[in-house]
Each structure stands twice: as structure tokens, then as C-alpha cells.
Coordinates of C-alpha atoms and ligand atoms in Angstrom, one line a residue:
M1 CA 24.2 -10.4 0.4
E2 CA 27.1 -8.1 -0.9
L3 CA 24.2 -5.6 -1.0
L4 CA 22.8 -6.0 2.5
K5 CA 26.4 -5.6 4.1
E6 CA 26.5 -2.5 2.8
R7 CA 23.2 -1.0 4.5
E8 CA 23.7 -3.1 7.6
I9 CA 22.9 -1.0 10.7
H10 CA 24.6 -2.0 14.2
R11 CA 21.5 -2.7 16.5
S12 CA 23.4 -0.8 19.4
R13 CA 22.5 2.4 17.8
L14 CA 18.5 1.4 17.8
Q15 CA 16.6 2.4 21.1
G16 CA 13.0 0.8 20.4
G17 CA 9.7 2.1 21.7
Q18 CA 6.0 2.2 21.2
I19 CA 4.2 -0.5 18.8
L20 CA 2.8 0.7 15.6
G21 CA 1.5 -2.2 14.1
E22 CA 1.4 -5.7 14.6
G23 CA 0.2 -9.0 12.9
A24 CA 0.3 -12.8 13.0
F25 CA 4.1 -12.8 12.3
G26 CA 5.4 -9.6 12.9
H27 CA 5.2 -6.4 14.3
V28 CA 6.5 -2.6 13.7
V29 CA 7.6 -0.6 16.3
K30 CA 8.8 3.2 16.6
A31 CA 12.4 3.5 17.2
T32 CA 15.4 6.2 17.7
L33 CA 18.1 5.7 15.2
T34 CA 21.8 7.5 16.8
Q35 CA 23.4 9.4 13.8
P36 CA 27.4 9.0 13.5
E37 CA 27.2 12.9 14.9
D38 CA 25.3 11.9 17.9
E39 CA 21.8 13.2 16.6
Y40 CA 19.3 10.8 16.3
V41 CA 16.1 10.3 13.5
V42 CA 13.0 8.9 14.1
V43 CA 12.5 5.5 12.4
A44 CA 9.9 2.0 11.9
V45 CA 11.6 -1.1 12.8
K46 CA 10.0 -4.3 11.6
K47 CA 10.7 -7.4 13.0
L48 CA 9.5 -10.7 13.3
K49 CA 7.8 -12.6 16.7
D50 CA 9.6 -15.7 16.2
D51 CA 13.0 -15.0 14.4
D52 CA 14.0 -18.7 14.5
D53 CA 10.7 -19.3 11.9
P54 CA 12.9 -19.9 8.5
Q55 CA 9.8 -19.0 6.6
A56 CA 9.6 -15.4 8.2
R57 CA 12.6 -14.9 7.8
Q58 CA 12.7 -15.6 4.6
A59 CA 9.8 -13.5 3.6
L60 CA 11.5 -10.6 5.4
L61 CA 14.7 -11.1 3.8
R62 CA 13.3 -10.8 0.5
E63 CA 11.0 -7.7 1.6
T64 CA 14.1 -6.4 2.1
C65 CA 15.5 -7.4 -1.2
I66 CA 13.0 -5.8 -2.5
M67 CA 13.1 -2.5 -1.2
L68 CA 17.0 -2.4 -2.1
L69 CA 15.7 -3.2 -5.6
C70 CA 13.4 -0.2 -5.1
G71 CA 15.8 2.4 -4.2
N72 CA 14.9 6.0 -3.0
H73 CA 11.9 7.9 -4.5
D74 CA 9.7 10.3 -2.7
N75 CA 6.6 8.3 -2.7
V76 CA 7.8 5.1 -1.7
I77 CA 8.7 4.4 2.1
G78 CA 12.5 4.3 2.6
L79 CA 14.9 1.6 3.6
K80 CA 17.3 3.0 6.2
G81 CA 19.0 -0.6 6.5
I82 CA 19.0 -3.7 8.2
C83 CA 20.1 -5.4 11.3
F84 CA 21.1 -9.0 10.6
R85 CA 23.9 -9.7 13.0
D86 CA 23.9 -10.7 16.2
G87 CA 20.5 -10.7 17.3
P88 CA 17.4 -11.4 15.5
L89 CA 16.7 -9.8 12.0
Q90 CA 15.1 -5.9 11.8
L91 CA 14.2 -3.6 9.0
V92 CA 14.9 -0.2 9.8
L93 CA 12.1 2.3 7.8
E94 CA 11.6 5.7 7.1
Y95 CA 9.1 7.0 9.4
A96 CA 5.5 8.2 8.4
E97 CA 4.4 10.5 11.5
H98 CA 0.6 10.4 10.3
G99 CA 0.1 6.5 9.8
S100 CA -1.9 5.1 7.2
L101 CA -4.0 6.5 4.8
L102 CA -6.9 4.1 5.6
H103 CA -6.8 5.8 9.5
L104 CA -6.7 9.1 8.1
L105 CA -9.6 8.4 5.8
W106 CA -11.8 7.2 9.1
T107 CA -10.7 10.4 11.1
L108 CA -12.3 12.4 8.0
R109 CA -15.3 10.6 7.8
A110 CA -16.1 11.0 11.4
E111 CA -15.4 14.6 11.4
S112 CA -17.3 15.0 8.5
K113 CA -20.2 13.9 9.7
L114 CA -20.3 17.0 12.6
N115 CA -19.1 19.5 9.5
R116 CA -19.8 18.2 5.9
T117 CA -17.2 21.3 4.6
V118 CA -13.9 19.8 6.1
L119 CA -14.5 17.2 3.3
V120 CA -14.0 20.3 0.3
N121 CA -11.6 22.0 2.4
K122 CA -9.5 18.8 2.3
R123 CA -9.9 17.5 -1.0
H124 CA -7.2 18.7 -2.8
I125 CA -5.1 17.2 0.3
F126 CA -6.1 13.8 -1.2
E127 CA -6.2 14.6 -4.7
N128 CA -2.4 15.4 -4.2
M129 CA -1.9 12.2 -2.5
M130 CA -3.6 10.2 -5.4
V131 CA -1.4 11.7 -7.7
E132 CA 1.8 10.8 -5.2
V133 CA 1.2 7.2 -5.0
C134 CA 0.8 7.2 -8.8
C135 CA 4.5 8.6 -9.0
G136 CA 5.4 5.7 -6.6
L137 CA 3.6 3.5 -9.0
E138 CA 5.5 4.7 -12.1
H139 CA 8.9 4.3 -10.2
L140 CA 8.1 0.6 -9.3
A141 CA 7.0 0.0 -12.8
S142 CA 10.5 1.6 -14.0
R143 CA 12.2 -0.9 -11.9
R144 CA 9.8 -3.8 -13.2
L145 CA 8.4 -4.1 -9.4
V146 CA 5.1 -5.2 -9.0
H147 CA 3.6 -4.0 -5.4
R148 CA 1.1 -6.0 -5.7
D149 CA -1.1 -4.9 -2.4
I150 CA -1.7 -0.9 -3.5
A151 CA -4.4 0.0 -1.1
A152 CA -4.9 2.6 1.5
R153 CA -3.9 0.4 4.0
N154 CA -0.4 0.2 2.8
I155 CA -0.1 3.7 1.8
L156 CA 1.2 5.7 4.5
I157 CA 1.5 9.8 5.4
C158 CA 4.8 11.6 6.2
G159 CA 5.3 14.9 8.1
K160 CA 4.7 17.2 5.4
G161 CA 1.4 15.2 4.3
T162 CA 3.4 13.2 1.5
A163 CA 1.5 10.2 0.3
K164 CA 4.2 7.1 0.6
I165 CA 4.2 3.0 -1.0
A166 CA 4.9 0.9 2.1
D167 CA 4.9 -2.9 2.8
F168 CA 6.4 -4.8 0.1
G169 CA 5.7 -8.2 1.8
L170 CA 4.9 -8.7 5.3
A171 CA 1.9 -6.4 5.0
R172 CA -0.7 -9.0 4.4
D173 CA -0.1 -9.9 7.8
M174 CA 0.4 -6.6 9.7
Y175 CA -3.0 -5.6 8.7
A176 CA -5.4 -8.6 8.4
V177 CA -9.0 -6.8 7.2
G178 CA -9.3 -6.9 3.5
Y179 CA -7.2 -10.2 3.3
H180 CA -8.3 -13.7 2.7
R181 CA -7.1 -17.1 2.3
Q182 CA -7.8 -18.5 -1.1
D183 CA -8.7 -22.2 -0.6
G184 CA -6.1 -24.6 0.0
G185 CA -3.5 -22.0 0.3
N186 CA -1.6 -20.3 3.2
D187 CA -0.9 -16.8 2.4
L188 CA -3.6 -13.8 2.7
L189 CA -4.3 -12.5 0.0
P190 CA -6.0 -8.9 -0.7
L191 CA -8.9 -10.4 -3.1
K192 CA -10.9 -7.1 -3.0
W193 CA -7.8 -5.1 -4.6
M194 CA -6.6 -7.6 -7.2
A195 CA -7.2 -8.0 -10.4
P196 CA -9.0 -10.5 -12.2
E197 CA -5.9 -12.1 -13.8
G198 CA -4.5 -12.4 -9.8
L199 CA -7.8 -13.8 -8.8
K200 CA -7.7 -16.7 -11.5
N201 CA -5.9 -20.2 -10.5
E202 CA -2.7 -18.5 -13.0
A203 CA -2.4 -15.6 -10.6
R204 CA -0.5 -13.8 -12.9
F205 CA 0.4 -9.9 -11.3
T206 CA 2.1 -6.8 -13.5
H207 CA 2.2 -3.4 -13.2
K208 CA -1.3 -2.9 -14.7
S209 CA -2.6 -5.3 -11.9
D210 CA -1.1 -2.3 -9.7
V211 CA -3.4 -0.3 -11.6
W212 CA -6.4 -1.9 -11.4
S213 CA -5.5 -2.3 -7.4
F214 CA -4.9 1.7 -7.5
G215 CA -8.2 2.3 -9.3
V216 CA -10.1 0.3 -5.8
L217 CA -7.7 2.7 -3.7
L218 CA -9.4 5.7 -5.4
W219 CA -13.0 4.0 -4.7
E220 CA -11.9 3.6 -0.9
V221 CA -11.0 7.8 -0.6
A222 CA -14.2 8.7 -2.8
Q223 CA -16.1 6.0 0.1
L224 CA -13.6 7.5 3.3
G225 CA -12.4 4.5 3.9
R226 CA -15.2 1.5 3.4
T227 CA -14.5 -1.6 2.7
P228 CA -14.8 -2.7 -1.2
Y229 CA -17.7 -5.5 -2.0
P230 CA -19.1 -5.7 1.0
G231 CA -21.0 -9.3 1.7
M232 CA -19.4 -10.6 -1.2
E233 CA -16.4 -13.1 0.1
G234 CA -14.6 -15.7 -2.2
A235 CA -12.0 -15.4 -4.8
D236 CA -14.4 -17.2 -7.6
R237 CA -17.7 -15.5 -6.6
L238 CA -15.5 -11.8 -6.8
Y239 CA -14.1 -13.2 -9.9
D240 CA -17.6 -14.6 -11.8
A241 CA -18.7 -11.2 -11.2
L242 CA -16.0 -9.1 -12.8
Q243 CA -16.0 -11.3 -15.4
N244 CA -19.9 -10.4 -15.9
H245 CA -19.3 -7.0 -16.3
F246 CA -20.2 -6.7 -12.2
R247 CA -18.0 -3.5 -11.2
L248 CA -18.3 -1.3 -7.7
P249 CA -21.0 1.3 -8.1
R250 CA -20.1 5.1 -8.4
P251 CA -19.5 6.6 -4.8
Q252 CA -21.6 9.4 -4.2
L253 CA -18.4 11.4 -3.0
C254 CA -17.2 11.6 -6.5
T255 CA -17.6 12.9 -10.0
E256 CA -18.8 11.2 -13.2
G257 CA -15.1 11.7 -14.4
R258 CA -13.1 10.6 -11.7
Y259 CA -15.6 7.2 -11.8
Q260 CA -15.1 6.8 -15.5
L261 CA -11.0 7.1 -14.7
M262 CA -12.0 4.3 -11.9
L263 CA -13.5 2.1 -14.7
Q264 CA -10.8 2.5 -16.9
C265 CA -8.3 1.2 -14.1
W266 CA -10.8 -1.9 -14.0
K267 CA -11.0 -2.8 -17.4
F268 CA -11.0 -6.8 -17.6
N269 CA -8.2 -6.9 -19.7
E270 CA -5.1 -5.6 -19.1
K271 CA -3.8 -4.4 -22.3
T272 CA -6.5 -2.2 -22.2
R273 CA -6.1 -0.6 -18.6
P274 CA -3.8 2.7 -18.8
D275 CA -0.5 2.6 -17.5
A276 CA 0.4 4.8 -13.7
S277 CA 1.8 7.4 -16.0
T278 CA -1.9 7.9 -18.0
V279 CA -3.8 7.8 -14.6
R280 CA -1.8 10.0 -13.0
Q281 CA -1.9 13.0 -16.0
Q282 CA -5.5 11.9 -15.9
L283 CA -6.1 12.7 -12.3
E284 CA -3.7 16.1 -12.7
A285 CA -6.0 17.2 -15.6
D286 CA -9.1 17.0 -13.4
P287 CA -8.2 17.8 -9.6
N288 CA -11.4 17.7 -8.4
G289 CA -13.2 14.6 -8.6
F290 CA -13.2 13.6 -4.9
F291 CA -15.8 14.9 -2.2
Ligands
LIG301 N1 3.3 1.2 10.6 C1 4.0 0.4 9.9 N2 5.2 1.0 9.1 C2 5.2 2.2 9.1 C3 6.0 3.4 9.1 N3 7.2 3.2 8.3 N4 5.7 4.3 9.9 C4 5.1 4.6 10.6 N5 3.6 3.7 11.2 C5 4.1 2.5 10.0

């Protein structure tokens, strides 16, 4: 609680604007935050739809604590502070001007239908973003944090094109695509991004499960934002397929080398998966793997 107090922002400093994202329990709005010298910065404010819902409040507080534990890193969305007095709980976040990587990939797919050369022209941007996400993952691992929801929808792109890992909690609520309810459970889970050890009943997550999800993220980039495993639904079905050595097929728009890297991330036994730093070094050593 002391940590929270240190990061308190008085709500009178915030002026809300357009909605950036909306889910069942909360939404994110664009806002301005007045600074001491009368200047202001644009921020993103995450708040609950029903601030009286104790479970939702708990989830948002948990997300705040994780962000506090995470600390500052160039490739993780920054926490500017939190409003908790005299009104609803509000999380004040660094604003990402270009929105999510998933939307960027959809735009790129539409552009590439008109003109194929955009893919080659923009390749280095996406290569660079993947290296940046790896740097963010290395930072999380160094803080012993597991994100559990690495996917293109949760990578935000800031002004200079920097990729940042976002959404440490409510994400599974914010963007419903790709999430599924486990039988008998209330949580919406990103099954198609989850490593087998997370899909199983024991639901184990380590920094190596984030590496598995990163492999699926590489696949999403090479597939220009398509959804993985089309037509394959359910945790059990997915788990059985993975156990029987089934993997996402090689996207047409990537090299054999890049696909081999994805397959490394999808090693069934997490002990044999590379860590984020090894994946980053491999990306850097072969910077023309997409498109
Ligand atoms: N959507 C969700 N979080 C956001 C952020 N921090 N910046 C921009 N759009 C967002």
C-alpha cells in the first residue's frame, strides 16, 4: 500500500477523452495529465465499468502491483501512477500512439494486397519490434515476472515505433478475440498462445511459457495478424495435438530459419526451449526472416 501511495495521482490532474479499448469489465480512455509546470502529457487511463465490483477492483489492483514490481523498461508500457482516493480506481499508463501491433499487422495486410513491395520495405520495422519485445521479456524474466499473455494484441506501439509489452491483467477482458473459457472456469484464457504446461490442468506458467507465446507472436507477424490454429478449438484438443507433435505450419512469408526459431520456442519440454535472450540473439543474427 505504501508503494501505491507514492505513486498516487490526484484525479483533478486528469482530463478524459476518447475510448481506446473496451471490454466486459473495463475500458481504456485517452486522457491528458497536467504536469506541475502547467504542461501536460497524453496518457491512457484504465478503469473499471463497475468500480463497486470487488473482484474487478482486486484484479486492477493486482495489475498495478505487477506493474510496480516490473519497474521501468523501454519495452514495457510504463505506469505513470494510480488514482485511488475520492472516486473510482484508475490506472494511468504511458500512451501508445500507434495502438496495438495486431492492428498494425491488419493494416499491413490490407496495404500489401494493393502493393506487395510494402512488405519488403517495412520488414526491418517488424524485425526490430520483435527484438524489442524480446528485450522486454528479458527484463520481465530478470524481475521473475511471467506475463502469460504475450500476443500481438498486447504489444503496443509508441510514437517512435518502439514496441512495448502491455496489459498485465485486464487484457484478457479488453480484447475478446483469441480468449476462451476453460470448462468450469470463469477466466477467459488465451489458449492458442499458451504452452502445453499452461493448457494442462496443472496450469503451470514460467518465463519459458512466455517464450512459447513469443513463438506464436512471431507466427502472427509472419501471417500478418491472422489467428493461429483456425478451426481448432478447446484446450484438450489443442493439448492433444501439441503432444502428438502437431505445430502451426510454416507461414509463406517467412524463411525456413525463422520457422526453425518458432519451432525452438514450441519445444514441448520447457527446459529445452531457449530463453528470451537466446531468442533475441538469434533474431539479431538473422534479421531478414520475415516477408
Ligand atoms: N489501449 C490499451 N492501452 C493503451 C495504451 N497504453 N495506449 C494506447 N492505446 C491503448
